[in-house]
Amino acid sequence: MNKKLLILDGHSMAFRAFYALPVENFSTSAGQPTNAIYGFASMLINLIRDEKPTHIATAFDVSRKTFRSEKFPEYKANRAATPEEFRSQVSYINELLDAFEIPHFELEGYEADDVIATFVKKFSNQAEIYICTGDRDSFQLVSDRVTVLYPKKGVTELARMTPDAVLEKYGLTPKQYPDFAALRGDPSDNLPSIPGVGEKTATKWIQEFGTLSELIAKVDIVPGKAGGALRAGLASVITNRELTQLKSDLPLSTELDELSWSGVEISKVNQLFEKLEIKALKARVAPFAKDGQVKEVAAKKKNLRDVTNFEFEKALSDSTGFVGLLLSENQAAISIEPDTVLVAPIGDVASAISGFKNFIFHGAKQKISSKVLKTVAVDTEVAAYLINAGSRNIALSDLLQKYLGIESNNSSDDLFTLDWDPSITCYLPELWEVLSKELEGMNCLDLFNQIEMPTMHILAAMEATGIAIDRQELQSLLTFFAKEEAEATSLAYKSVGHEFNAASPKQLQAVLFEELKLPKTKRIKTGFSTDAESLEWLFSTTKHPVLASLLRIREVGKLKTTVEGLLNSTKADNRIHTTFQQTTTATGRLSSTDPNLQNIPIRSDEGRRIRNCFVAQEPFVDLLTADYSQIEMRIMAHLSDDKGLLEAFRTGEDLHSTVGAQVFDVPVAQVDADMRRQIKAMSYGLAYGLSSYGLAQQLDISPTDASILMSKYFERFGGIQDYLKEVVKIARDKGYTETILGRRRYLPDLSHENRGRREMAERMALNAPIQGSAADIIKVAMLNVEKAMRSEKLSSRLLLQVHDELIFEIAKGEHEVMEALVRKQMGSAFELKAPLDVNIGFGKSWDLAAH
């Protein structure tokens, strides 16, 4: 068996855990903080599970006084004092390591990195080595036998720094890294940098000269201001280099066999978890108990009981807490006690399941909308999504493996499968205990219980209800678009004198660029682009009639495909039952699939004809549409507290004209359509990280003019500029953004050294609080409207949520009460400094109800 040594940088990882989890949410009843312990233990469990080491060791710093601080007294002198809340947890982390039977090492006068470097030198020929540390100086240790596991997000996501990964990230080999670090400096260690010399220049020099020693030897030939700065700061660079070099010759007599690891001392670990009141981790560590010790995991898989419907119903009626539930096509399994699963035919116990409210289930919405379930208290899929929005790994099997170390026999998350494992039902309460602790640590438990879970039930009802379709009108539209497509295709053929496949990029390239000799568009791998944007540019440049025909083919082709999809999705009840996706977007926004009703065209007359096919169905008489006016701009005004923008909303006049008047310094009446267009693009673009270059492209103006426009805008609305800068800074410091209700979006790439990825994350950081807050508000509005409708005992019903719009089917005689109710509940969903404004319309169809 290959030997695999895992080495932990104890202080580095404990500090990361401490700052990743809010200390106020992790403490014992006696007040002992536990956030660092919890995060460290969770990270350790994940590492053991994922890396499967045969040997483990941990290295710790002793104090800040080391040979480095003696040589350079300013070394790490800028760091704040260690928080007492952290200091009080260190002894427990050592106790945890003892219970895990993992030895820990430290040496006076040296840092943990030096202990690790010594072990690497000593053991890399005997074992593969994996180092988990947040200190980049360790990259110098990387080799074919040594991998650094570097945290990207808290202590949960780790980058595997191999020689190739170091080369890709820095353009240098691991051995060159300390030379690069010496030139770059390190603010976290208080190592000075060279003024005007950043990472790119440092990399270029090391690539050019090979080593820092060679660069120093030839420093007189380094050109430019950067060369002059290097010569002036050479003494600091030489000192930096001595400090960044890790010591690998410490007097440590430990042998590899002494680091051999065979499992945890489960009784000690459980005893410690009990004392520290972090029981949620007990199930996750159980799979790593030493051989011969009783594993809770194994015990639970043995106690399955087939029961009668009477026993099943009695177990539910006697239950006072949460009950795990799993369903197959024919059977239902529940877990009442921690180690017992009861199984019964689903048809025999359907009424008992419908009457019980405290189920823990995974992916409940589909089961509720299809009437298999009536309600659940906890949906672990929704909980996992809220913890890490945007993650694709929220299938039940993934969560059981990630949080509890359980390998499920279920090959998919479709619980209506014959290949199912009812024993995993007993893990659902444990899974929820872990997830709820994480939500609590994020201050998101109320968001889960009060917003996301009730929203899930409303979405299930909306899916079951569906929206009525005028099938005959939809069919006539399909005929119309097919005819339009055929006519446009015929015109395209006439324009070039022969037939060709307008859907083939290869044939289009031949026709446009070889045959017609039209100007070349942007180059792509297969030639030149023929996408819609490129065709529009070509048409505006050349006015060639074939381009008009091609654009028309594209336009009506999309509309035809949309109509075909709607017809295929219309059920026997003449209604479309879309599936709302609550757990897919990173911002909290809802989306829909099968079909996607969030994408029905609205800007063109032909697109609105499709919306006209969505109708009220008897006995209902009309549709009501209600949407928020400029909600994202109102949220930006609220978050930025910009007095000018808040005043623009207060006037009640056209927002973009009012803002334009201030930016262009003219009366509102003199703001023309072009000015208003520019201001509208600017205002909305800011929330998406729009640059002056992007604004120039969007408005078809020069980058200089776009830059001047942005400068004028920020002169008048400085609060917005300050907010945009601050929101990115806070997100970079915390690692995540937050909405007005506390919804998080983690953005590890904010600290990425690749500029493109970092700037993309910065744009996400700008947008996530605004778009996510809009998602929060529309969900609160849905809940409030539904509650008020039930209170008034109204027959009208909510059908769709599309972006910032809600669509209702209105019962006869309920127009007035519904308009007042919807306006009040949507308008009061959240108290913004720029108050919410609601537009409402009625009509026989979705289009006619538009306002």
Coordinates of N, CA and C in Angstrom, one line a residue, residues 687-772:
A687 N -24.8 48.3 -11.5 CA -25.1 47.2 -10.7 C -24.5 45.9 -11.2
Y688 N -24.0 45.9 -12.5 CA -23.4 44.7 -13.1 C -22.0 44.9 -13.4
G689 N -21.4 46.0 -12.7 CA -19.9 46.2 -12.9 C -19.6 46.7 -14.3
L690 N -20.5 47.5 -14.9 CA -20.2 48.0 -16.2 C -19.0 49.0 -16.2
S691 N -18.1 48.7 -17.1 CA -16.9 49.6 -17.3 C -17.2 50.7 -18.3
S692 N -16.3 51.7 -18.4 CA -16.5 52.7 -19.4 C -16.4 52.1 -20.8
Y693 N -15.6 51.1 -20.9 CA -15.5 50.5 -22.3 C -16.8 49.8 -22.6
G694 N -17.4 49.1 -21.6 CA -18.6 48.4 -21.8 C -19.8 49.4 -22.1
L695 N -19.7 50.5 -21.4 CA -20.7 51.6 -21.6 C -20.6 52.1 -23.0
A696 N -19.3 52.3 -23.5 CA -19.1 52.9 -24.8 C -19.7 51.9 -25.9
Q697 N -19.5 50.6 -25.7 CA -20.0 49.7 -26.7 C -21.5 49.7 -26.7
Q698 N -22.1 49.7 -25.5 CA -23.5 49.7 -25.4 C -24.2 50.9 -26.0
L699 N -23.6 52.1 -25.8 CA -24.2 53.3 -26.3 C -23.7 53.7 -27.6
D700 N -22.7 53.0 -28.2 CA -22.1 53.3 -29.4 C -21.4 54.7 -29.4
I701 N -20.7 55.0 -28.3 CA -19.9 56.2 -28.2 C -18.5 55.8 -27.9
S702 N -17.6 56.8 -27.9 CA -16.2 56.6 -27.7 C -15.9 56.3 -26.3
P703 N -14.9 55.5 -26.0 CA -14.5 55.2 -24.6 C -14.3 56.5 -23.8
T704 N -13.7 57.5 -24.4 CA -13.4 58.8 -23.8 C -14.7 59.4 -23.3
D705 N -15.7 59.4 -24.3 CA -17.0 60.0 -23.9 C -17.7 59.2 -22.8
A706 N -17.6 57.9 -22.9 CA -18.2 57.1 -21.8 C -17.5 57.3 -20.5
S707 N -16.2 57.5 -20.5 CA -15.5 57.8 -19.2 C -15.9 59.2 -18.7
I708 N -16.1 60.2 -19.5 CA -16.6 61.5 -19.1 C -18.0 61.4 -18.5
L709 N -18.8 60.6 -19.2 CA -20.2 60.4 -18.7 C -20.2 59.8 -17.3
M710 N -19.4 58.8 -17.1 CA -19.3 58.1 -15.8 C -18.8 59.1 -14.7
S711 N -17.8 59.9 -15.1 CA -17.3 60.9 -14.1 C -18.3 61.9 -13.7
K712 N -19.1 62.4 -14.7 CA -20.2 63.3 -14.4 C -21.2 62.6 -13.5
Y713 N -21.5 61.4 -13.8 CA -22.5 60.7 -13.0 C -22.1 60.6 -11.5
F714 N -20.8 60.2 -11.3 CA -20.3 60.0 -10.0 C -20.1 61.3 -9.2
E715 N -19.9 62.4 -10.0 CA -19.9 63.7 -9.4 C -21.2 64.0 -8.7
R716 N -22.3 63.7 -9.3 CA -23.6 63.9 -8.8 C -24.1 62.9 -7.8
F717 N -23.6 61.6 -8.0 CA -24.1 60.5 -7.2 C -22.9 59.8 -6.6
G718 N -22.1 60.5 -5.8 CA -20.9 60.0 -5.2 C -21.2 58.8 -4.2
G719 N -22.4 58.8 -3.6 CA -22.7 57.8 -2.7 C -22.8 56.4 -3.4
I720 N -23.2 56.4 -4.6 CA -23.2 55.1 -5.4 C -21.8 54.6 -5.6
Q721 N -20.9 55.6 -6.0 CA -19.5 55.2 -6.2 C -18.9 54.6 -5.0
D722 N -19.1 55.3 -3.9 CA -18.5 54.8 -2.6 C -19.1 53.4 -2.2
Y723 N -20.4 53.2 -2.5 CA -21.0 51.9 -2.2 C -20.4 50.8 -3.0
L724 N -20.2 51.1 -4.3 CA -19.7 50.1 -5.2 C -18.3 49.7 -4.8
K725 N -17.5 50.6 -4.4 CA -16.1 50.3 -4.0 C -16.2 49.5 -2.7
E726 N -17.0 49.9 -1.7 CA -17.1 49.3 -0.4 C -17.6 47.9 -0.5
V727 N -18.6 47.7 -1.3 CA -19.2 46.3 -1.4 C -18.2 45.3 -1.9
V728 N -17.4 45.6 -2.8 CA -16.3 44.7 -3.3 C -15.3 44.5 -2.2
K729 N -14.9 45.6 -1.5 CA -13.9 45.4 -0.4 C -14.4 44.5 0.7
I730 N -15.6 44.8 1.1 CA -16.2 43.9 2.2 C -16.3 42.5 1.7
A731 N -16.7 42.3 0.5 CA -16.9 40.9 0.0 C -15.5 40.2 -0.1
R732 N -14.5 41.0 -0.5 CA -13.1 40.4 -0.5 C -12.6 40.0 0.9
D733 N -12.9 40.9 1.9 CA -12.5 40.6 3.2 C -13.3 39.4 3.8
K734 N -14.6 39.3 3.6 CA -15.4 38.3 4.1 C -15.4 37.0 3.3
G735 N -15.2 37.2 2.0 CA -15.3 36.0 1.1 C -16.7 35.8 0.5
Y736 N -17.6 36.7 0.9 CA -19.0 36.5 0.4 C -19.7 37.9 0.4
T737 N -20.8 37.9 -0.3 CA -21.7 39.1 -0.3 C -23.0 38.7 0.5
E738 N -23.7 39.7 0.9 CA -25.0 39.4 1.6 C -26.1 40.3 1.1
T739 N -27.3 39.8 1.1 CA -28.5 40.6 0.7 C -29.1 41.2 1.9
I740 N -30.2 41.9 1.7 CA -30.8 42.6 2.8 C -31.4 41.7 3.8
L741 N -31.6 40.4 3.4 CA -32.1 39.4 4.4 C -31.0 38.5 4.8
G742 N -29.8 38.7 4.4 CA -28.7 37.9 4.9 C -28.3 36.7 4.0
R743 N -28.9 36.6 2.8 CA -28.5 35.5 1.9 C -27.1 35.7 1.4
R744 N -26.3 34.7 1.5 CA -24.9 34.8 1.1 C -24.6 34.3 -0.3
R745 N -23.6 34.9 -0.9 CA -23.0 34.3 -2.1 C -21.5 34.3 -1.9
Y746 N -20.9 33.1 -1.9 CA -19.5 33.0 -1.7 C -18.7 33.3 -3.0
L747 N -17.7 34.1 -3.0 CA -16.9 34.4 -4.2 C -15.4 34.3 -3.9
P748 N -15.0 33.0 -3.9 CA -13.5 32.8 -3.7 C -12.6 33.4 -4.7
D749 N -13.1 33.7 -5.9 CA -12.2 34.2 -6.9 C -11.9 35.7 -6.7
L750 N -12.5 36.3 -5.7 CA -12.2 37.7 -5.4 C -10.7 37.9 -5.1
S751 N -10.1 36.9 -4.6 CA -8.7 36.9 -4.3 C -7.8 36.2 -5.3
H752 N -8.4 35.8 -6.4 CA -7.7 35.0 -7.4 C -6.6 35.9 -8.1
E753 N -5.5 35.3 -8.4 CA -4.4 36.1 -9.0 C -4.6 36.2 -10.5
N754 N -5.5 35.4 -11.1 CA -5.8 35.6 -12.5 C -6.8 36.8 -12.6
R755 N -6.3 37.8 -13.3 CA -7.1 39.1 -13.4 C -8.5 38.9 -13.9
G756 N -8.6 38.1 -15.0 CA -10.0 37.9 -15.5 C -10.9 37.3 -14.6
R757 N -10.5 36.3 -13.8 CA -11.4 35.6 -12.9 C -11.7 36.6 -11.7
R758 N -10.7 37.3 -11.3 CA -10.9 38.3 -10.2 C -11.9 39.3 -10.6
E759 N -11.8 39.9 -11.8 CA -12.7 40.9 -12.2 C -14.1 40.4 -12.4
M760 N -14.2 39.2 -12.9 CA -15.5 38.5 -13.0 C -16.2 38.4 -11.6
A761 N -15.4 38.0 -10.6 CA -15.9 37.9 -9.2 C -16.3 39.3 -8.7
E762 N -15.5 40.3 -9.0 CA -15.9 41.6 -8.6 C -17.2 42.1 -9.1
R763 N -17.5 41.8 -10.4 CA -18.8 42.1 -11.0 C -19.9 41.4 -10.3
M764 N -19.6 40.1 -10.0 CA -20.6 39.3 -9.2 C -20.9 39.9 -7.8
A765 N -19.8 40.4 -7.2 CA -19.9 41.0 -5.9 C -20.8 42.3 -6.0
L766 N -20.7 43.0 -7.0 CA -21.5 44.2 -7.2 C -23.0 43.9 -7.4
N767 N -23.2 42.8 -8.2 CA -24.6 42.5 -8.6 C -25.3 41.6 -7.6
A768 N -24.6 40.7 -6.9 CA -25.3 39.8 -6.0 C -26.2 40.4 -4.9
P769 N -25.7 41.4 -4.2 CA -26.5 42.0 -3.1 C -27.8 42.6 -3.7
I770 N -27.7 43.2 -4.9 CA -28.8 43.9 -5.5 C -29.8 42.9 -6.1
Q771 N -29.3 42.0 -6.9 CA -30.2 41.0 -7.5 C -30.8 40.1 -6.5
G772 N -29.9 39.7 -5.5 CA -30.3 38.8 -4.5 C -31.3 39.4 -3.6

